[in-house]
């Protein structure tokens, strides 16, 4: 009996031991699974070549496997993207961990408390470095810094380059002494070239990026600045003889610039559907050979024109700095291209801000710089400029030379509302709804009264 009792006790102990072992093993497995739990980071950004290239490189890398971070992206055109952001911000849901901010909207996103400052993560030595010294200050400062704090990192830059068909300029006799195509040096020459090259519907002298909304404001910026005007005095321009924090497109110089811009459309020197040109349509009209020259958006320059699967003008395009404004004394003012970037920022309502920063760092990082550029991404780092890139994309030299004299749109919080008034009014003028000067001066009065005066009453 004693032996039987001992055996039972041993069996009981063995069963209990096995149960404890199994429970412990199961708990360890659950804990390990929790530790390896995948975190999803969702991005809502602009559908452009820079963003898609960087995302492709992330997916091709071991980033997701190494970090356990799964990246999903919702890529949209500009207006739908902004709308998606605002719906998420207003709800506080944090559905999008990373958002793209167009340069002039930085102030709005920051002062509305929609995005988180990045300095804490940048200073965390356990996280990957953003290699800040490699980021081009002319882009980082207006596109990512607000009142001394870092809120966003440029994803892909944009800026006007003057693009032209070498073959068409030669045929029209626009050549230098050596017989090489000679792009226009001034806006006066630009207009004269456009008239001579214009042969619709086969080919148009130039094109406008005139879709209603920020597209149109972007396109007009270089014209306003070149004529000595701007959008908001005290922000993108500083005019001594004009009130601060008043719009600056209704100055005499601004009205002159707008008349020049409208004249290109009214005289039929651009395709009639230019009023609907967003990134995609503007690029396509050059790709199919329908436009001879123009102030090209960065998205359309380089790879899209040289891609044999998409472009009929491969090897026919060349690039130069923008035309300058001819001064009264006969000299030519330096070109003022439009520069900027769509930067990536972290939604303040994100549930995984640390992981979001890791994704942001990879997409904008120095480690992928070479492949990012060779695949057509737009530069925002010093390391994006190298000999192999110059050989593959000759426009890269002109892009780098453009940056020192370039300008950005205002990034004060009121700019998006001012721009909406501006672009709506100008789009109406282009569509035949009124006189340039009358309509645009009325739009200026409205923007001053409804948007700028309430924010800056001391200047009124």
Coordinates of C-alpha atoms in Angstrom, one line a residue:
X1 CA 0.0 0.0 0.0
X2 CA 2.8 2.3 0.9
X3 CA 4.6 1.7 -2.4
X4 CA 1.3 2.2 -4.3
X5 CA 0.7 5.5 -2.5
X6 CA 4.2 6.7 -3.4
X7 CA 3.7 5.8 -7.0
X8 CA 0.5 7.8 -7.1
X9 CA 2.3 10.8 -5.6
X10 CA 5.1 10.6 -8.1
X11 CA 2.5 10.3 -10.9
X12 CA 0.7 13.3 -9.6
X13 CA 3.9 15.3 -9.3
X14 CA 4.9 14.3 -12.9
X15 CA 1.4 15.4 -14.2
X16 CA 1.6 18.7 -12.4
X17 CA 5.1 19.2 -13.7
X18 CA 4.1 18.5 -17.2
X19 CA 1.1 20.8 -16.9
X20 CA 3.2 23.6 -15.5
X21 CA 5.8 23.1 -18.3
X22 CA 3.1 23.2 -21.0
X23 CA 1.5 26.3 -19.5
X24 CA 4.9 28.0 -19.2
X25 CA 5.8 27.0 -22.8
X26 CA 2.4 28.4 -24.0
X27 CA 3.0 31.6 -22.1
X28 CA 6.4 32.0 -23.6
X29 CA 5.1 31.4 -27.0
X30 CA 2.3 34.0 -26.5
X31 CA 4.9 36.5 -25.1
X32 CA 7.2 35.8 -28.0
X33 CA 4.4 36.3 -30.5
X34 CA 3.5 39.6 -28.8
X35 CA 7.1 40.6 -29.0
X36 CA 7.2 39.9 -32.7
X37 CA 3.8 41.4 -33.3
X38 CA 3.7 43.3 -36.6
X39 CA 3.0 47.0 -36.5
X40 CA 1.3 48.6 -39.4
X41 CA 2.2 52.1 -40.5
X42 CA -0.1 53.8 -43.0
X43 CA 1.0 56.6 -45.2
X44 CA -1.2 59.1 -47.0
X45 CA 0.9 61.0 -49.5
X46 CA 1.0 62.4 -53.0
X47 CA 1.1 60.0 -55.9
X48 CA 4.4 61.1 -57.5
X49 CA 7.6 59.5 -58.7
X50 CA 9.6 60.4 -55.6
X51 CA 7.1 58.7 -53.2
X52 CA 6.5 55.7 -55.3
X53 CA 10.3 55.2 -55.9
X54 CA 11.1 55.4 -52.2
X55 CA 8.2 53.0 -51.3
X56 CA 9.5 50.5 -53.9
X57 CA 12.9 50.6 -52.4
X58 CA 11.5 49.9 -48.9
X59 CA 9.4 47.0 -50.2
X60 CA 12.5 45.5 -51.9
X61 CA 14.6 45.9 -48.8
X62 CA 14.6 43.8 -45.6
X63 CA 13.0 46.7 -43.7
X64 CA 9.7 45.1 -42.9
X65 CA 11.2 41.7 -42.0
X66 CA 13.9 43.3 -39.9
X67 CA 11.7 45.8 -38.0
X68 CA 8.4 44.0 -37.9
X69 CA 6.8 47.2 -39.3
X70 CA 4.4 46.7 -42.2
X71 CA 4.0 49.7 -44.5
X72 CA 0.9 50.5 -46.4
X73 CA 0.4 53.6 -48.6
X74 CA -2.6 55.5 -49.8
X75 CA -1.3 57.6 -52.7
X76 CA -3.6 60.3 -54.1
X77 CA -3.6 63.5 -56.2
X78 CA -3.1 66.7 -54.3
X79 CA -6.7 67.8 -53.5
X80 CA -8.0 64.4 -52.5
X81 CA -4.9 63.8 -50.3
X82 CA -5.5 67.1 -48.4
X83 CA -9.1 66.2 -47.9
X84 CA -8.2 62.7 -46.6
X85 CA -5.7 64.3 -44.2
X86 CA -8.3 66.8 -42.8
X87 CA -10.9 64.1 -42.3
X88 CA -8.5 62.0 -40.3
X89 CA -7.2 65.0 -38.3
X90 CA -10.7 66.2 -37.4
X91 CA -11.7 62.7 -36.2
X92 CA -8.6 62.2 -34.2
X93 CA -8.6 58.6 -35.3
X94 CA -5.0 58.5 -36.4
X95 CA -5.7 56.3 -39.4
X96 CA -2.7 57.8 -41.2
X97 CA 0.6 57.6 -39.3
X98 CA 2.6 59.6 -41.9
X99 CA 1.3 62.4 -44.0
X100 CA 2.8 64.4 -46.9
X101 CA 2.8 68.2 -46.5
X102 CA 3.2 70.5 -49.5
X103 CA 5.6 73.2 -48.6
X104 CA 3.2 76.2 -48.3
X105 CA 0.9 74.1 -46.0
X106 CA 3.6 73.5 -43.3
X107 CA 2.4 76.4 -41.2
X108 CA -1.2 75.3 -41.3
X109 CA -0.4 71.7 -40.3
X110 CA 1.8 72.8 -37.5
X111 CA -0.3 75.6 -36.0
X112 CA -3.4 73.4 -36.3
X113 CA -1.6 70.9 -34.1
X114 CA -2.0 68.1 -36.7
X115 CA 1.6 66.9 -36.8
X116 CA 4.3 66.0 -34.2
X117 CA 7.7 67.7 -33.8
X118 CA 10.5 65.3 -34.8
X119 CA 13.3 66.7 -32.7
X120 CA 12.7 64.1 -29.9
X121 CA 13.1 61.2 -32.4
X122 CA 16.1 62.8 -34.2
X123 CA 17.9 63.2 -30.9
X124 CA 17.2 59.6 -29.8
X125 CA 20.5 57.8 -30.5
X126 CA 18.7 54.4 -30.5
X127 CA 16.9 55.4 -33.7
X128 CA 18.4 55.7 -37.2
X129 CA 19.9 59.1 -38.1
X130 CA 18.3 61.4 -40.6
X131 CA 21.8 62.7 -41.6
X132 CA 20.6 66.2 -41.3
X133 CA 23.8 67.8 -42.6
X134 CA 23.1 66.1 -45.9
X135 CA 19.7 67.7 -46.3
X136 CA 19.7 70.8 -48.6
X137 CA 18.9 73.8 -46.3
X138 CA 17.1 75.7 -49.1
X139 CA 14.5 72.9 -49.0
X140 CA 14.7 71.7 -45.4
X141 CA 14.1 75.1 -43.8
X142 CA 10.9 76.2 -45.7
X143 CA 9.6 72.6 -46.0
X144 CA 10.3 71.2 -42.6
X145 CA 11.1 73.7 -39.9
X146 CA 8.6 75.9 -38.1
X147 CA 9.8 78.4 -35.4
X148 CA 13.0 76.5 -34.9
X149 CA 11.5 73.0 -34.6
X150 CA 11.7 70.2 -37.1
X151 CA 8.3 68.9 -38.2
X152 CA 8.9 67.3 -41.6
X153 CA 11.6 66.0 -43.8
X154 CA 11.6 66.6 -47.6
X155 CA 10.5 63.6 -49.6
X156 CA 10.9 64.8 -53.1
X157 CA 11.7 68.3 -54.4
X158 CA 10.0 70.1 -57.2
X159 CA 10.9 73.2 -59.1
X160 CA 10.6 74.8 -62.5
X161 CA 13.1 74.0 -65.2
X162 CA 12.8 75.3 -68.7
X163 CA 12.3 72.3 -70.9
X164 CA 12.4 72.4 -74.6
X165 CA 12.4 70.3 -77.8
X166 CA 15.9 70.5 -79.3
X167 CA 14.6 69.5 -82.7
X168 CA 11.8 72.0 -82.9
X169 CA 13.9 74.9 -81.8
X170 CA 16.5 74.0 -84.5
X171 CA 13.8 73.8 -87.1
X172 CA 12.5 77.3 -86.1
X173 CA 16.0 78.8 -86.3
X174 CA 16.4 79.4 -82.6
X175 CA 20.1 78.4 -82.5
X176 CA 23.4 79.9 -81.3
X177 CA 26.4 80.6 -83.4
X178 CA 27.4 77.0 -83.3
X179 CA 24.0 75.8 -84.6
X180 CA 22.9 74.4 -81.2
X181 CA 19.4 75.0 -79.9
X182 CA 19.2 78.3 -78.0
X183 CA 16.5 78.5 -75.3
X184 CA 14.9 81.9 -74.6
X185 CA 16.8 84.1 -72.1
X186 CA 13.9 86.4 -71.3
X187 CA 10.1 86.2 -71.0
X188 CA 9.9 88.5 -74.0
X189 CA 11.8 85.9 -76.0
X190 CA 9.7 83.1 -74.5
X191 CA 6.6 84.7 -75.8
X192 CA 8.1 85.2 -79.3
X193 CA 9.4 81.7 -79.4
X194 CA 5.9 80.4 -78.4
X195 CA 4.2 82.2 -81.2
X196 CA 6.6 80.9 -83.8
X197 CA 6.6 77.3 -82.5
X198 CA 2.8 77.2 -82.2
X199 CA 1.2 75.0 -84.8
X200 CA -2.0 73.6 -83.3
X201 CA -3.3 71.0 -83.0
X202 CA -0.1 69.2 -83.8
X203 CA 2.1 71.1 -81.5
X204 CA 1.6 74.1 -79.2
X205 CA 4.2 76.7 -78.3
X206 CA 4.0 76.0 -74.6
X207 CA 1.7 74.7 -71.8
X208 CA 0.3 75.8 -68.5
X209 CA -0.1 73.9 -65.3
X210 CA -3.5 75.5 -64.7
X211 CA -5.8 73.0 -63.0
X212 CA -7.9 74.9 -60.5
X213 CA -6.5 75.0 -57.0
X214 CA -2.9 74.8 -55.8
X215 CA -1.7 73.6 -59.2
X216 CA -2.5 77.0 -60.7
X217 CA -1.0 79.0 -57.8
X218 CA 2.2 77.0 -58.1
X219 CA 2.4 77.6 -61.8
X220 CA 1.9 81.4 -61.5
X221 CA 4.4 81.8 -58.7
X222 CA 7.5 82.1 -60.9
X223 CA 5.7 84.7 -63.1
X224 CA 4.7 86.8 -60.1
X225 CA 8.2 86.7 -58.6
X226 CA 10.0 87.4 -61.9
X227 CA 7.9 90.6 -62.3
X228 CA 8.7 91.7 -58.8
X229 CA 5.4 90.7 -57.1
X230 CA 4.2 87.8 -55.1
X231 CA 1.4 86.2 -53.1
X232 CA 1.7 87.8 -49.6
X233 CA 3.9 90.7 -48.7
X234 CA 6.1 89.8 -45.7
X235 CA 6.1 86.1 -46.5
X236 CA 7.2 85.1 -50.0
X237 CA 8.2 88.7 -50.9
X238 CA 9.2 91.8 -49.0
X239 CA 8.0 94.9 -50.9
X240 CA 8.9 98.2 -49.1
X241 CA 6.2 100.2 -50.8
X242 CA 3.4 97.7 -50.1
X243 CA 1.6 97.0 -46.7
X244 CA 2.9 94.0 -44.8
X245 CA 0.6 90.9 -44.7
X246 CA -1.5 92.2 -47.6
X247 CA -1.6 90.1 -50.8
X248 CA 1.0 91.2 -53.4
X249 CA -0.5 90.1 -56.7
X250 CA -2.5 93.3 -57.1
X251 CA 0.6 95.5 -57.3
X252 CA 1.2 97.0 -60.7
X253 CA 3.9 94.5 -61.3
X254 CA 1.7 91.6 -60.2
X255 CA -1.1 92.6 -62.6
X256 CA 1.4 92.9 -65.4
X257 CA 2.6 89.3 -64.7
X258 CA -0.9 88.0 -64.5
X259 CA -1.8 89.6 -67.8
X260 CA 1.2 88.0 -69.5
X261 CA 0.2 84.6 -68.1
X262 CA -3.4 84.9 -69.3
X263 CA -2.2 86.1 -72.7
X264 CA -0.5 82.8 -73.3
X265 CA -3.8 81.0 -72.9
X266 CA -6.1 83.6 -74.6
X267 CA -3.9 83.7 -77.7
X268 CA -4.0 79.9 -78.1
X269 CA -0.3 79.3 -77.4
X270 CA -1.2 76.5 -75.0
X271 CA -3.6 73.5 -75.3
X272 CA -7.1 74.5 -74.4
X273 CA -7.4 71.7 -71.9
X274 CA -4.4 73.3 -69.9
X275 CA -7.1 74.4 -67.4
X276 CA -7.4 70.8 -66.4
X277 CA -3.7 69.9 -66.2
X278 CA -2.6 68.2 -63.0
X279 CA 0.7 66.4 -62.5
X280 CA -0.2 63.5 -64.8
X281 CA -1.9 65.4 -67.6
X282 CA 0.9 68.1 -67.7
X283 CA 3.5 65.4 -68.0
X284 CA 1.7 63.4 -70.7
X285 CA 1.2 66.4 -73.0
X286 CA 5.0 66.7 -73.2
X287 CA 5.5 63.0 -73.5
X288 CA 3.3 62.7 -76.6
X289 CA 5.2 65.6 -78.3
X290 CA 2.3 68.1 -78.2
X291 CA 4.3 70.9 -76.6
X292 CA 7.5 72.6 -77.8
X293 CA 8.7 74.1 -74.6
X294 CA 7.7 75.4 -71.2
X295 CA 8.2 76.0 -67.5
X296 CA 8.1 72.4 -66.5
X297 CA 7.1 71.0 -63.2
X298 CA 9.8 68.8 -61.6
X299 CA 7.5 65.8 -61.8
X300 CA 7.7 65.9 -65.6
X301 CA 11.4 66.4 -66.0
X302 CA 14.0 63.7 -66.7
X303 CA 12.9 60.1 -66.4
X304 CA 9.3 60.6 -67.6
X305 CA 10.6 62.1 -70.8
X306 CA 13.3 59.5 -71.3
X307 CA 11.2 56.4 -70.5
X308 CA 10.8 54.6 -73.9
X309 CA 7.6 52.9 -72.7
X310 CA 5.8 56.2 -72.0
X311 CA 7.5 58.9 -74.0
X312 CA 7.7 59.7 -77.7
X313 CA 10.3 62.5 -77.2
X314 CA 13.1 60.4 -75.8
X315 CA 16.4 62.1 -76.6
X316 CA 14.7 65.2 -77.9
X317 CA 14.3 67.1 -74.7
X318 CA 16.8 69.4 -73.1
X319 CA 16.7 71.7 -70.1
X320 CA 17.9 75.2 -69.1
X321 CA 17.3 77.7 -66.3
X322 CA 14.1 79.7 -66.5
X323 CA 13.9 82.9 -68.6
X324 CA 14.6 86.1 -66.6
X325 CA 12.7 89.3 -66.7
X326 CA 14.1 92.0 -69.1
X327 CA 14.9 95.1 -67.1
X328 CA 14.4 98.7 -68.3
X329 CA 18.1 99.2 -68.6
X330 CA 18.4 96.1 -70.9
X331 CA 19.9 93.8 -68.4
X332 CA 18.2 90.5 -67.5
X333 CA 17.1 89.7 -63.9
X334 CA 18.2 86.4 -62.4
X335 CA 15.7 83.6 -63.0
X336 CA 13.4 82.9 -60.1
X337 CA 12.3 79.3 -60.3
X338 CA 9.6 77.9 -58.1
X339 CA 11.2 75.4 -55.6
X340 CA 9.8 73.4 -52.8
X341 CA 9.0 69.8 -51.7
X342 CA 6.4 67.5 -50.4
X343 CA 7.7 66.6 -47.0
X344 CA 6.8 63.7 -44.8
X345 CA 5.5 64.3 -41.2
X346 CA 4.0 62.2 -38.4
X347 CA 0.4 62.5 -37.5
X348 CA 0.1 63.6 -33.9
X349 CA -2.7 61.1 -33.4
X350 CA -0.6 58.2 -34.6
X351 CA -0.5 55.2 -32.1
X352 CA 3.0 54.2 -33.2
X353 CA 5.0 57.4 -33.6
X354 CA 8.4 55.7 -33.0
X355 CA 7.8 53.2 -35.7
X356 CA 6.4 55.9 -38.0
X357 CA 9.7 57.8 -37.6
X358 CA 11.6 54.7 -38.6
X359 CA 9.6 54.5 -41.8
X360 CA 10.0 58.2 -42.4
X361 CA 13.7 58.0 -41.9
X362 CA 14.1 55.1 -44.4
X363 CA 12.0 56.7 -47.1
X364 CA 13.9 60.0 -46.9
X365 CA 17.3 58.5 -45.9
X366 CA 20.8 58.8 -47.2
X367 CA 21.2 55.0 -47.4
X368 CA 18.9 54.8 -50.5
X369 CA 20.0 58.1 -52.0
X370 CA 21.8 56.6 -55.0
X371 CA 19.2 54.1 -56.1
X372 CA 16.4 56.6 -55.4
X373 CA 17.9 59.2 -57.8
X374 CA 18.8 56.7 -60.5
X375 CA 15.2 55.4 -60.6
X376 CA 13.9 59.0 -61.1
X377 CA 13.3 60.3 -57.6
X378 CA 13.6 64.1 -57.1
X379 CA 16.6 65.4 -55.2
X380 CA 16.6 67.0 -51.7
X381 CA 20.0 65.8 -50.4
X382 CA 23.5 66.8 -51.3
X383 CA 24.2 63.1 -51.8
X384 CA 21.6 63.0 -54.6
X385 CA 24.0 64.8 -56.9
X386 CA 26.7 62.6 -58.3
X387 CA 28.4 61.9 -61.6
X388 CA 26.4 58.9 -62.6
X389 CA 23.2 60.9 -62.0
X390 CA 24.4 63.7 -64.2
X391 CA 25.2 61.3 -66.9
X392 CA 21.8 59.6 -66.8
X393 CA 19.8 62.8 -66.2
X394 CA 21.5 65.9 -67.6
X395 CA 18.8 68.1 -66.1
X396 CA 20.3 67.3 -62.6
X397 CA 23.0 70.0 -63.2
X398 CA 20.3 72.6 -64.0
X399 CA 18.3 71.5 -61.0
X400 CA 21.2 72.1 -58.7
X401 CA 22.0 75.4 -60.3
X402 CA 18.3 76.5 -59.9
X403 CA 18.2 76.2 -56.1
X404 CA 20.2 79.3 -55.1
X405 CA 17.8 81.7 -56.8
X406 CA 14.6 79.8 -56.3
X407 CA 11.7 80.9 -54.2
X408 CA 9.0 79.0 -52.2
X409 CA 5.4 79.9 -51.8
X410 CA 4.4 81.4 -48.4
X411 CA 4.1 78.8 -45.6
X412 CA 2.2 80.9 -43.1
X413 CA -1.1 79.3 -41.9
X414 CA -3.2 81.7 -43.9
X415 CA -1.7 80.9 -47.3
X416 CA -3.9 77.9 -48.3
X417 CA -7.1 80.1 -47.8
X418 CA -5.5 83.0 -49.7
X419 CA -4.3 80.6 -52.5
X420 CA -7.8 79.2 -52.8
X421 CA -9.2 82.7 -53.4
X422 CA -6.4 83.5 -55.9
X423 CA -6.6 80.4 -57.9
X424 CA -10.4 80.3 -58.1
X425 CA -10.4 83.9 -59.4
X426 CA -7.6 83.4 -61.9
X427 CA -9.1 80.1 -63.2
X428 CA -12.3 82.0 -63.9
X429 CA -10.4 84.7 -65.8
X430 CA -8.7 82.0 -67.9
X431 CA -12.1 80.5 -68.6
X432 CA -13.3 83.8 -69.9
X433 CA -15.1 85.1 -66.8
X434 CA -14.0 88.7 -66.6
X435 CA -11.1 91.1 -67.0
X436 CA -7.7 90.1 -65.4
X437 CA -7.1 93.4 -63.5
X438 CA -10.7 93.8 -62.3
X439 CA -11.2 90.2 -61.1
X440 CA -7.8 89.8 -59.5
X441 CA -8.0 93.1 -57.6
X442 CA -11.4 92.1 -56.3
X443 CA -9.9 88.8 -55.2
X444 CA -7.1 90.6 -53.4
X445 CA -9.6 92.8 -51.5
X446 CA -11.5 89.7 -50.5
X447 CA -8.3 87.8 -49.3
X448 CA -7.2 90.8 -47.3
X449 CA -10.5 91.3 -45.7
X450 CA -11.5 87.7 -45.0
X451 CA -8.2 86.0 -44.4
X452 CA -5.3 88.3 -43.6
X453 CA -6.8 91.1 -41.7
X454 CA -8.3 88.9 -38.9
X455 CA -4.9 87.3 -38.4
X456 CA -2.8 90.5 -38.7
X457 CA -5.0 93.4 -37.6
X458 CA -2.0 95.5 -36.6
X459 CA -1.1 95.9 -40.3
X460 CA -4.6 97.1 -41.3

